[in-house]
Short mmCIF file of C-alpha atoms and ligand atoms in Angstrom, two decimals:
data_model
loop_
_atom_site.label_atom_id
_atom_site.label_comp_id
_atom_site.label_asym_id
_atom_site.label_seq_id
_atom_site.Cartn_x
_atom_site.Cartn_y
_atom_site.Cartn_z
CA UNK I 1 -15.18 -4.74 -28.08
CA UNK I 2 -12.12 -6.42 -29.04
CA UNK I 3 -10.27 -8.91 -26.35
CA UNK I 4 -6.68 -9.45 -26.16
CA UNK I 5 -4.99 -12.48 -25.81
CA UNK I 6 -1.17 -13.48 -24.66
CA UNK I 7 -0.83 -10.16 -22.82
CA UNK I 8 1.14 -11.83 -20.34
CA UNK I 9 3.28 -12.67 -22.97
CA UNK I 10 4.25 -9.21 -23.36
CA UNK I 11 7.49 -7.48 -22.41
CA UNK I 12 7.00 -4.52 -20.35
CA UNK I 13 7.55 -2.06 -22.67
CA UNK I 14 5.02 -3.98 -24.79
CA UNK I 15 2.80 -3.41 -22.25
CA UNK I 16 2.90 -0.30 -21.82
CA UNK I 17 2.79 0.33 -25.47
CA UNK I 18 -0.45 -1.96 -25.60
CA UNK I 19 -2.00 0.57 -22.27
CA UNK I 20 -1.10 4.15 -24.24
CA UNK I 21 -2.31 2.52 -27.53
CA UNK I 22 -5.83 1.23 -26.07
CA UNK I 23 -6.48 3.83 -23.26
CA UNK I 24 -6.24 7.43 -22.14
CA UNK I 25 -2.74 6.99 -20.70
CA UNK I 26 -0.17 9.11 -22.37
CA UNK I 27 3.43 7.77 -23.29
CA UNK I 28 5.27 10.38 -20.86
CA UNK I 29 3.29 9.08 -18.11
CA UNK I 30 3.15 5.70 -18.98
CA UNK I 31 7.22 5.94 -17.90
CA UNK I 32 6.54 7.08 -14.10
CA UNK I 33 5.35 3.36 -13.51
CA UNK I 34 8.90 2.55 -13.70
CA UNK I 35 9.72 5.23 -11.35
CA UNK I 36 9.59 2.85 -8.35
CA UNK I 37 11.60 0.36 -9.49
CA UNK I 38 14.06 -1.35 -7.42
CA UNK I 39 17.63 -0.27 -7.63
CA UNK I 40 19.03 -3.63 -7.01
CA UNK I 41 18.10 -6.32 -9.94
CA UNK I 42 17.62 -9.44 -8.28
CA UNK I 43 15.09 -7.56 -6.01
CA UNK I 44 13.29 -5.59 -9.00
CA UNK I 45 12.89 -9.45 -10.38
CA UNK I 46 10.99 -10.40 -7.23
CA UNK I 47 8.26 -7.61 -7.80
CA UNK I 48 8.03 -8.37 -11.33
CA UNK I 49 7.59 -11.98 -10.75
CA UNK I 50 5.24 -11.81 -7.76
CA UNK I 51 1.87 -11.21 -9.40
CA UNK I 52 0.92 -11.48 -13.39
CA UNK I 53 0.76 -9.12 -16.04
CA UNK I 54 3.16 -6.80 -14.03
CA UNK I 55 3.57 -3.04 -15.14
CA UNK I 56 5.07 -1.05 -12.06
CA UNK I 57 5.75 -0.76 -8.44
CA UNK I 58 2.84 1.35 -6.64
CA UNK I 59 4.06 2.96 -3.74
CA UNK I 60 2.35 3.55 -0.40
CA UNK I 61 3.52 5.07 2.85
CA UNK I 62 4.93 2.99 5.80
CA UNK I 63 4.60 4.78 8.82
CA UNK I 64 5.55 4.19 12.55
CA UNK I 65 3.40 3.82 15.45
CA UNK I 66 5.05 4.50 19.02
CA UNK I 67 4.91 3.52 22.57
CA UNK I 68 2.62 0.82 22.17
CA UNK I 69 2.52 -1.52 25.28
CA UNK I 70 0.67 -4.53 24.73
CA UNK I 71 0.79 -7.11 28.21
CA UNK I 72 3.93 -4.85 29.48
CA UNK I 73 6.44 -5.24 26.28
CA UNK I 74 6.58 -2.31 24.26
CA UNK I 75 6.24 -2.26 20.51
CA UNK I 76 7.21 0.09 17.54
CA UNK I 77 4.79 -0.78 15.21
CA UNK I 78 4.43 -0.34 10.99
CA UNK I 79 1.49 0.77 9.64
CA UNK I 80 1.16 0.80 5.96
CA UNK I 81 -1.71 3.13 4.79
CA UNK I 82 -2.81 5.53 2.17
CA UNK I 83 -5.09 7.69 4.86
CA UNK I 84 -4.44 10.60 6.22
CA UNK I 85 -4.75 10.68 10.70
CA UNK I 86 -4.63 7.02 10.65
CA UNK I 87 -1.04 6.99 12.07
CA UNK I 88 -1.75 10.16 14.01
CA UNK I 89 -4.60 8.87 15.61
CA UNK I 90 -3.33 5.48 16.73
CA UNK I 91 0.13 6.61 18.11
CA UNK I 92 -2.09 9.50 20.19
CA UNK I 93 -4.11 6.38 21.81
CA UNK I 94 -0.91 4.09 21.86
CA UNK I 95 1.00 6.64 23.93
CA UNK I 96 -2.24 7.62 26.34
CA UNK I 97 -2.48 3.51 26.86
CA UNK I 98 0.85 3.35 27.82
CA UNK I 99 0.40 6.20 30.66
CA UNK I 100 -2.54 3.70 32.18
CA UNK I 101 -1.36 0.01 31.95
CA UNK I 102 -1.46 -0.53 27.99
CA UNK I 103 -2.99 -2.85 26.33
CA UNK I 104 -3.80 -6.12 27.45
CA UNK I 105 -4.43 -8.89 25.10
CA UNK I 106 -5.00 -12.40 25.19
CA UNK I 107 -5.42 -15.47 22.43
CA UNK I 108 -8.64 -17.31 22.54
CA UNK I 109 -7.93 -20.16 19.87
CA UNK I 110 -6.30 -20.65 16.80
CA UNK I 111 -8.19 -23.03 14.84
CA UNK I 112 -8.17 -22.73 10.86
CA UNK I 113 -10.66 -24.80 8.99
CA UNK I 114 -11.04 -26.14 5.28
CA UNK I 115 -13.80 -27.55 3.57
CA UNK I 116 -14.20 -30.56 0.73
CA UNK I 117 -17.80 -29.73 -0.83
CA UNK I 118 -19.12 -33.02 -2.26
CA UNK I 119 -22.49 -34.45 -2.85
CA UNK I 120 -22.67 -37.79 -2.30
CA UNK I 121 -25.81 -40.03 -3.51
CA UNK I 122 -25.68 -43.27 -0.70
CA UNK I 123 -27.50 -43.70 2.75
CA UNK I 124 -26.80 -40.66 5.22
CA UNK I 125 -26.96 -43.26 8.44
CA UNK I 126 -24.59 -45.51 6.53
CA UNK I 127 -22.19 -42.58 6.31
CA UNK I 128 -22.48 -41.49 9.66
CA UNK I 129 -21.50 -44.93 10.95
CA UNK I 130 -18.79 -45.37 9.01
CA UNK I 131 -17.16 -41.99 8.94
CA UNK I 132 -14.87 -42.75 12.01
CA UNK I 133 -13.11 -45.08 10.02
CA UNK I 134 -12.85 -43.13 7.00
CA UNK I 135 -11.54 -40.26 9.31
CA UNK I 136 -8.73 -42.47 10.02
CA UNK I 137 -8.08 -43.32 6.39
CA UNK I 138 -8.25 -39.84 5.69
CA UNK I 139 -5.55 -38.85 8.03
CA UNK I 140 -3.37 -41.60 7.28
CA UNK I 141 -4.25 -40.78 3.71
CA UNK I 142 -2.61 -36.85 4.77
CA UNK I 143 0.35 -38.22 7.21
CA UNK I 144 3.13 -37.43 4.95
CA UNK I 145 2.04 -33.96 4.01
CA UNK I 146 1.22 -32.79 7.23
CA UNK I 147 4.09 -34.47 9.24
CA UNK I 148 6.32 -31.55 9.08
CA UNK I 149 3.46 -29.42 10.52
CA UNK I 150 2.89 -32.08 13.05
CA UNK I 151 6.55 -31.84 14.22
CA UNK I 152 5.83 -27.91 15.08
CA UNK I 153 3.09 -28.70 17.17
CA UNK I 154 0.34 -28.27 14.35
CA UNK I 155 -1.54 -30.44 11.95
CA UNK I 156 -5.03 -31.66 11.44
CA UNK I 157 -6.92 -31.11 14.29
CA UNK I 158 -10.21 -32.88 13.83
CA UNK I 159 -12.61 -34.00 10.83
CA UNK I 160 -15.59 -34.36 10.76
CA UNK I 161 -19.11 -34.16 8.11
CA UNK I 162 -21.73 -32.57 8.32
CA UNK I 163 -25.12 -33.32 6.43
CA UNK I 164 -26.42 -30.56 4.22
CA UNK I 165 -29.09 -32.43 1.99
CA UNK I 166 -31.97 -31.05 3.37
CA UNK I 167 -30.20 -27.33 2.04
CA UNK I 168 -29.02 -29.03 -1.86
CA UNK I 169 -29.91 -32.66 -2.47
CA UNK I 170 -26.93 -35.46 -1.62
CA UNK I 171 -24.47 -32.31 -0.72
CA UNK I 172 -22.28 -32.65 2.31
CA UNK I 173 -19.21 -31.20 3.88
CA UNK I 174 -16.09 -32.58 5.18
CA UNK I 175 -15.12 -30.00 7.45
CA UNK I 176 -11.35 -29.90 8.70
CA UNK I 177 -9.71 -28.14 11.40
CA UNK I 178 -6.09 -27.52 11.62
CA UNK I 179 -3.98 -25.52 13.38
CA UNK I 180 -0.42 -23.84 11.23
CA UNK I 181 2.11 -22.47 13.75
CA UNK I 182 3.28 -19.12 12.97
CA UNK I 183 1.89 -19.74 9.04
CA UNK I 184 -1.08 -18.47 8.04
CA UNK I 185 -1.44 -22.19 6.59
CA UNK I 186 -3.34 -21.48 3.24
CA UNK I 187 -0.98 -23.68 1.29
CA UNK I 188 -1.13 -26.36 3.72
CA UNK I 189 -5.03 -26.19 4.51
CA UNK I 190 -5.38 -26.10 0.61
CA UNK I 191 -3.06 -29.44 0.14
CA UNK I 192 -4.70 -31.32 2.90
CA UNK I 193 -8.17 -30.49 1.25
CA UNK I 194 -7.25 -31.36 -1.96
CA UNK I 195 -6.24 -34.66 -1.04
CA UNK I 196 -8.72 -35.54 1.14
CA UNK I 197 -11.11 -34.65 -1.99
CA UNK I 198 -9.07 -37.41 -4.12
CA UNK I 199 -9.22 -39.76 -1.52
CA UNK I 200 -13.14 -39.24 -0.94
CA UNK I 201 -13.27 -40.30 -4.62
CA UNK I 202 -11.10 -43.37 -4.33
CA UNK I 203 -12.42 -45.16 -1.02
CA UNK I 204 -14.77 -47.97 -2.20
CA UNK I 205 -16.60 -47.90 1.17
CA UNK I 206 -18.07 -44.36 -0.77
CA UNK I 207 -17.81 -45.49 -4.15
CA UNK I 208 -19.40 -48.17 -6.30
CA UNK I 209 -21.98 -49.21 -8.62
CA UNK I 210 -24.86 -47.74 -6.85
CA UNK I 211 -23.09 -44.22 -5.13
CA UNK I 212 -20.45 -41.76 -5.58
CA UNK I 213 -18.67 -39.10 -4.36
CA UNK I 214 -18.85 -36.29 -6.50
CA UNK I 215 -16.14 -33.18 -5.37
CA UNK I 216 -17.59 -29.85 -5.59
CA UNK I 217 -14.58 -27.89 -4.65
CA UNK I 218 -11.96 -28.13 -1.94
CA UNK I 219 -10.68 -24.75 -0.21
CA UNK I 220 -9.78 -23.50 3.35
CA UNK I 221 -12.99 -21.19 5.00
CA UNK I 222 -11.47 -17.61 5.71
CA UNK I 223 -14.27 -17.98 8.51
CA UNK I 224 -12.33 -18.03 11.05
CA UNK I 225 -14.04 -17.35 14.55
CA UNK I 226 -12.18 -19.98 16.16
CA UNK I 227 -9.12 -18.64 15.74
CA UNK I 228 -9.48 -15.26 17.79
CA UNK I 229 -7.78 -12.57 20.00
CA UNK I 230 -9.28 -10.51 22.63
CA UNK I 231 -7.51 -7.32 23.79
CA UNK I 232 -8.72 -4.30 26.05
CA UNK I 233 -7.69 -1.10 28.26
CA UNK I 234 -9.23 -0.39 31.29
CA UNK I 235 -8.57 2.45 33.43
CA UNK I 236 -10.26 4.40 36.59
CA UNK I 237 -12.93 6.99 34.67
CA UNK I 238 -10.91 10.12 36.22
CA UNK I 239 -7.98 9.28 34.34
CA UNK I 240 -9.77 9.96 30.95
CA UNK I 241 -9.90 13.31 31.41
CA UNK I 242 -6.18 12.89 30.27
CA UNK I 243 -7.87 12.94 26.70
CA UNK I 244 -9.53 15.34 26.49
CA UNK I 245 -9.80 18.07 29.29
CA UNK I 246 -12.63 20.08 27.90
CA UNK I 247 -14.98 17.46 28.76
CA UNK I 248 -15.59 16.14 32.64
CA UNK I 249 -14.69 12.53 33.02
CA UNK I 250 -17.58 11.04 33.39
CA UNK I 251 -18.98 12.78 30.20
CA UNK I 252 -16.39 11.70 28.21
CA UNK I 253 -16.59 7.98 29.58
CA UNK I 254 -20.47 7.70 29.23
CA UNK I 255 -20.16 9.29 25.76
CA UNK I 256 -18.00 6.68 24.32
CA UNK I 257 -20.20 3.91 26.00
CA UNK I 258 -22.69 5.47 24.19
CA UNK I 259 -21.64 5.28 20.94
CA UNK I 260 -20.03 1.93 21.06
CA UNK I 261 -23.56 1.16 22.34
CA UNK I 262 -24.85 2.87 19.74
CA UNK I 263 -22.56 0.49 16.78
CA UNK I 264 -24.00 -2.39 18.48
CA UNK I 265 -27.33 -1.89 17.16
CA UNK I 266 -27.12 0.24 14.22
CA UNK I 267 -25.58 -1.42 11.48
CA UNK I 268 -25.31 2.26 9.45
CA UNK I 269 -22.70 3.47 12.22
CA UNK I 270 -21.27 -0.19 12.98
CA UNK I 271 -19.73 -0.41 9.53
CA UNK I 272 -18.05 2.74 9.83
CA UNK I 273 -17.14 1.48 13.55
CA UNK I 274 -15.53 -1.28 12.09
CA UNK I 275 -13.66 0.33 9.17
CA UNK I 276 -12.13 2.28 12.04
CA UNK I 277 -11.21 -1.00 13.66
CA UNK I 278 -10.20 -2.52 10.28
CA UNK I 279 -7.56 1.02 9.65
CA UNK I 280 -5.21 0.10 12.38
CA UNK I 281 -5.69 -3.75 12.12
CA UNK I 282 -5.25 -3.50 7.78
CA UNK I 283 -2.22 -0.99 8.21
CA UNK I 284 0.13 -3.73 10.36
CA UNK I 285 -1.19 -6.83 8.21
CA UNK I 286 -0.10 -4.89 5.14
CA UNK I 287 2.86 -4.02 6.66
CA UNK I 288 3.52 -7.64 8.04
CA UNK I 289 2.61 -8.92 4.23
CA UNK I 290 -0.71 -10.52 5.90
CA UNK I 291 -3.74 -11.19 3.38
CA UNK I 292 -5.85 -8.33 4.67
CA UNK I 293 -8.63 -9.43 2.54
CA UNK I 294 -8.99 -12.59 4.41
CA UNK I 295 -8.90 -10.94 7.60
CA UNK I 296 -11.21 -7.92 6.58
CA UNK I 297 -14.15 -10.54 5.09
CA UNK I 298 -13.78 -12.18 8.23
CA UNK I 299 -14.22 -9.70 10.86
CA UNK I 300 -17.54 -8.49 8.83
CA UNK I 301 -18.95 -11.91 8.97
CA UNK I 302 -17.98 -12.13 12.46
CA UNK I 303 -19.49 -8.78 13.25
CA UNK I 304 -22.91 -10.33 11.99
CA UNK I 305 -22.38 -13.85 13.45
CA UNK I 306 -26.15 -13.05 15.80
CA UNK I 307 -27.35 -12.39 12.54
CA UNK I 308 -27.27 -8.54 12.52
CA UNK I 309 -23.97 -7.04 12.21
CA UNK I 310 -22.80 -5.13 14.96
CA UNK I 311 -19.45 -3.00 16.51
CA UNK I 312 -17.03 -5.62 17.30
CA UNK I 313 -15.82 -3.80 20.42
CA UNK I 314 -17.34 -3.22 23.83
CA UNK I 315 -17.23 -0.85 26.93
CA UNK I 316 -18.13 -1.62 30.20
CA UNK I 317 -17.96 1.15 33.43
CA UNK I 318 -18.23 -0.42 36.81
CA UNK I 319 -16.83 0.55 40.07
CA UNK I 320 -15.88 3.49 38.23
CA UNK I 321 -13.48 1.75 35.50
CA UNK I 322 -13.41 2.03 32.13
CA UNK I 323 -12.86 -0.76 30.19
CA UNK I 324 -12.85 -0.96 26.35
CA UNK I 325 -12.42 -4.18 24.57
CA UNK I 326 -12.10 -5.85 21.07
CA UNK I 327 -12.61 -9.92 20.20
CA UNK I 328 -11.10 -10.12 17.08
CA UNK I 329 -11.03 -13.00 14.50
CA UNK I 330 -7.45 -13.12 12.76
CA UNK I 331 -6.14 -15.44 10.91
CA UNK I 332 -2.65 -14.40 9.81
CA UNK I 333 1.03 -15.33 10.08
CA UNK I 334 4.87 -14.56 10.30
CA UNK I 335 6.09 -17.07 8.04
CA UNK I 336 5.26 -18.59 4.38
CA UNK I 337 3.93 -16.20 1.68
CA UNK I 338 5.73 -12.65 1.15
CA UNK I 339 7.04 -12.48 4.96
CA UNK I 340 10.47 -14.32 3.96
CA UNK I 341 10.58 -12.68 0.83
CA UNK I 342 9.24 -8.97 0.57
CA UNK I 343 12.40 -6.66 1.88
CA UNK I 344 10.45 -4.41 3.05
CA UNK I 345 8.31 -6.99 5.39
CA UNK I 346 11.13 -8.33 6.46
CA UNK I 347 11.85 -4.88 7.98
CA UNK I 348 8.22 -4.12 9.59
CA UNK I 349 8.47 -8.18 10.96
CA UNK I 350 12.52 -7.04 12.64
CA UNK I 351 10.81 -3.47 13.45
CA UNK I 352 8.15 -5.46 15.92
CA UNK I 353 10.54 -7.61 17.36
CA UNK I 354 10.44 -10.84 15.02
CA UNK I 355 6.75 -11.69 16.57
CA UNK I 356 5.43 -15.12 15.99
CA UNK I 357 1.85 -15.55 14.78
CA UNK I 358 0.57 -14.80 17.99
CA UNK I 359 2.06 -12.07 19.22
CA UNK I 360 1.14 -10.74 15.59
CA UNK I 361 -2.41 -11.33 16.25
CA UNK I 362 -2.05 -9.09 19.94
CA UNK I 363 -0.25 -6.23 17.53
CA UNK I 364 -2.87 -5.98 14.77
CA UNK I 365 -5.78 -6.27 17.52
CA UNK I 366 -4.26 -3.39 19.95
CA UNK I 367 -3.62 -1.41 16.59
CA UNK I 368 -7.28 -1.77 16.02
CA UNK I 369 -8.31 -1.12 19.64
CA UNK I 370 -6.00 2.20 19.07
CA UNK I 371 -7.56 3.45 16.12
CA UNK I 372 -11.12 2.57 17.05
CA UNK I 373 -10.77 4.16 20.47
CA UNK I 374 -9.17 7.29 19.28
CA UNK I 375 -11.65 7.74 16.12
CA UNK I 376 -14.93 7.57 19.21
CA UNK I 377 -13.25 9.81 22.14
CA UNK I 378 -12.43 12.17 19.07
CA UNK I 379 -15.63 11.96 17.56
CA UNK I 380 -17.58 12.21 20.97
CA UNK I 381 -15.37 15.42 21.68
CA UNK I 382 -13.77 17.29 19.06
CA UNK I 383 -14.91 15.42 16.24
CA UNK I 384 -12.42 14.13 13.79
CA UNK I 385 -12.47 17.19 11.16
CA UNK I 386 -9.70 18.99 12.84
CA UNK I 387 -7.39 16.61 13.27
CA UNK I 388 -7.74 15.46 9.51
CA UNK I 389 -7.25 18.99 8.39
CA UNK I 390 -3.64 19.68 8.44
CA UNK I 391 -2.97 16.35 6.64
CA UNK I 392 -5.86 17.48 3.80
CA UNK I 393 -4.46 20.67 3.74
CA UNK I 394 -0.91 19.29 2.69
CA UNK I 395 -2.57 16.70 0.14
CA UNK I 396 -4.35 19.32 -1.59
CA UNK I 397 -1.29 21.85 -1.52
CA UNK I 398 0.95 18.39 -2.78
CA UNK I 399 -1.94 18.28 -5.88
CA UNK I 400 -1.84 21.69 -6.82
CA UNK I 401 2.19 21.19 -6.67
CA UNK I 402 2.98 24.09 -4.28
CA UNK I 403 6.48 25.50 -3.50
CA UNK I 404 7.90 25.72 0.02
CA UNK I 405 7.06 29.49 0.23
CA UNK I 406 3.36 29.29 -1.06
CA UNK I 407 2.98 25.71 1.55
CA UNK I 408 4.28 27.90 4.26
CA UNK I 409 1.85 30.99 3.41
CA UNK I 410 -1.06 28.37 3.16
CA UNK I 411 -0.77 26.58 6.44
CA UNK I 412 -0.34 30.04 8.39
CA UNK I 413 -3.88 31.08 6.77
CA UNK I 414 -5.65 27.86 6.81
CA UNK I 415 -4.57 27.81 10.64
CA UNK I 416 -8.27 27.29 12.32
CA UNK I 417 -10.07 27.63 9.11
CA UNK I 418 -12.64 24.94 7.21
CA UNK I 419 -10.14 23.17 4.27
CA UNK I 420 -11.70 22.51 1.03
CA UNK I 421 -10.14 22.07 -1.93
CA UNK I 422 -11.24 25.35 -3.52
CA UNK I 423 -10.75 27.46 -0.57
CA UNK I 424 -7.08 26.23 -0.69
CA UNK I 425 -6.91 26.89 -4.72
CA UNK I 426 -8.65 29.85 -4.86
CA UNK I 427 -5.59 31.22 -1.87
CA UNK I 428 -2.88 29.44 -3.83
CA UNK I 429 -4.14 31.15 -7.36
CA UNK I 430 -4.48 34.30 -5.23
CA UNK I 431 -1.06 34.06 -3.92
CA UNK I 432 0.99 33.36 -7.52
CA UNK I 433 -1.69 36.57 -8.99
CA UNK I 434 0.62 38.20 -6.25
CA UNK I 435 3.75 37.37 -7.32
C1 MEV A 501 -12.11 6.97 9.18
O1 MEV A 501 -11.18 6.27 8.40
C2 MEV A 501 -12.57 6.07 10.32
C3 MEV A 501 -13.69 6.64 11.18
O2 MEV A 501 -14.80 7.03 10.38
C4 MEV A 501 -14.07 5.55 12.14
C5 MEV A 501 -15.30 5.85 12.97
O3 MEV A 501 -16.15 6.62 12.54
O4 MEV A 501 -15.40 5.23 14.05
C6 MEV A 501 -13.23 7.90 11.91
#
């Protein structure tokens, strides 16, 4: 196996080159990642220079999401996906929301935390009584990095360490809290912990002949249950026969108890419970140039914070309402990162209004309320084949690169029928044997 070095040295045609010559990429369509380019220069230069080793732009659809009401403002909201129904479904529950009070939603905290990893070889009572007054050092130690942040309301919000040598000998935490405005704060948490790690090192009340600090590693926690939304819909049980009419209201209510029920215990169906939750929540972050990532490994260890993972939403029916509800851990923002610099954020951010990092957080959690509600009163009803088929239809007729006649011809036989991909190629071949 051979390994290359100083590929990020390379121009992009050298690139390229280097991809054809050690790959099975041919030189024709080595050219279409240049396809998306940027017309303008100077904003071509941003994607180039955003992440390393840069070959092409890689498109993927923004789409809208209507009519959704969230605490009696109404939003148009940007959803950024690759799947099929995921727009569909959402606006569909959006707009039925917005006939019955929308969506309310409410912040519960907004707490960020960092941690310095360190083992540390003196007297754990020793530390504990003198920690208060290297807390104070600490932040002193931090004043002039987070003063800005303090001047918007934010900052450090506590310290504090917690004893971990009965888990790996002489290891301890100094745990941070801090809460970042309208930034998601990863810089900032990252700085902070990073020089409270130096400073660990450097106090002599922790350092001498006979102990030391030793720094693992210094990084924010994308653990975030503290900083949380909660958002719900609640409506008389009658009305939900709005839905769907084939089924009787209660029915349909005590069916989608019953399977939200059913993601609470079952981990096999709460994973796919929360994907569905996760497709309306990933599409705005994406959109809002959010690290999904962060948010998506922290509503799975969330979902399991009993120690069994679970559906993160609930229903309740009393008094004969309905009431379906998420709690949500995001940790996301409207400023810092790409937000200020990706056009095309900038546009989904203007499209919802300008939010700030909380009104993003009610958004992405009413967007996953949307989705998840509309995937379980489908899939307690109708099921969710039928309303994927039209959009699998038009992939597969896009892959076998159809013409407007043959597209036409297809979608007036397919109309009620099963899709598969060789139905649809075995009519298409049919159809040009034809001609
Ligand atoms: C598909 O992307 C999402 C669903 O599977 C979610 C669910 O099953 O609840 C429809």
């Amino acid at each position: 196996m051979s390994v290359i070095s100083g590929f990020s040295k390379f121009s992009l045609s050298q690139r390229l080159d280097y991809i054809v010559n050690h790959s099975d990429l041919n030189d024709s369509d080595a050219l279409k990642f240049k396809e998306y380019n940027a017309p303008d220069e100077n904003q071509q230069r941003l994607y180039t220079e955003m992440i390393e080793n840069y070959i092409g732009n890689f498109p993927i659809p923004i789409g809208i999401v209507t009519n959704m009401v969230i605490n009696n403002e109404s939003y148009i909201v940007p959803f950024v996906t690759e799947e099929s129904s995921v727009v569909a479904a959402a606006s569909k529950a959006a707009k039925f929301w917005a006939r019955h009070g929308g969506f309310h939603a409410e912040i519960i905290s907004t707490l960020k935390k960092g941690q310095v990893h360190f083992t540390w070889n003196g007297d754990p009572d020793y530390l504990n009584q003198i920690f208060p007054r290297i807390k104070i050092k600490l932040l002193e130690g931090t004043a002039e990095l987070t003063d800005k942040m303090r001047n918007r309301g934010g900052g450090i919000i506590d310290l504090s360490i917690i004893n971990k040598t009965s888990e790996i000998p002489q290891y301890y935490q100094l745990d941070a809290s801090f809460e970042t405005g309208n930034a998601m704060g990863a810089n900032f948490i990252n700085t902070c912990l990073e020089k409270f790690a130096y400073l660990l090192k450097s106090f002599d009340e922790l350092n001498n002949a006979d102990m030391q600090v030793e720094v693992i590693m210094s990084i924010l926690s994308n653990y975030t249950p503290d900083c949380r939304v909660k958002c719900w819909v609640e409506c008389p049980v009658e009305k939900l026969n709005e839905w769907n009419k084939d089924l009787t209201n209660n029915s349909l209510s005590y069916k989608i108890k019953v399977a939200v029920d059913i993601a609470n215990l079952d981990v096999s169906r709460a994973v796919t419970h929360n994907k569905g939750i996760c497709n309306g929540v990933d599409a705005v972050l994406l959109a809002a140039g959010n690290d999904f990532r962060a948010t998506e490994a922290c509503v799975h260890a969330y979902a399991s914070r009993d120690g069994k993972y679970r559906g993160l939403t609930n229903v309740t029916i009393t008094d004969d309402t309905f009431r379906y509800e998420l709690d949500l851990p995001l940790a996301i923002g409207t400023v810092g990162g790409i937000t200020g610099l990706h056009p095309l954020v900038k546009n989904a951010l203007a499209v919802m209004n300008y939010p700030d990092s909380q009104k993003l957080m009610m958004i992405a959690a009413a967007s996953g309320l949307a989705n998840n509600f509309a995937a379980i009163a489908s899939l307690v009803s109708t099921g969710i084949q039928s309303g994927h088929m039209k959009m699998h239809l038009s992939n597969i007729l896009n892959l076998l690169h159809t013409d407007t006649n043959e597209r036409n011809l297809a979608n007036e036989y397919f109309n009620g029928k099963t899709v598969s991909h060789s139905a649809v190629n075995d009519f298409i071949e049919s159809v040009r044997r034809k001609i």
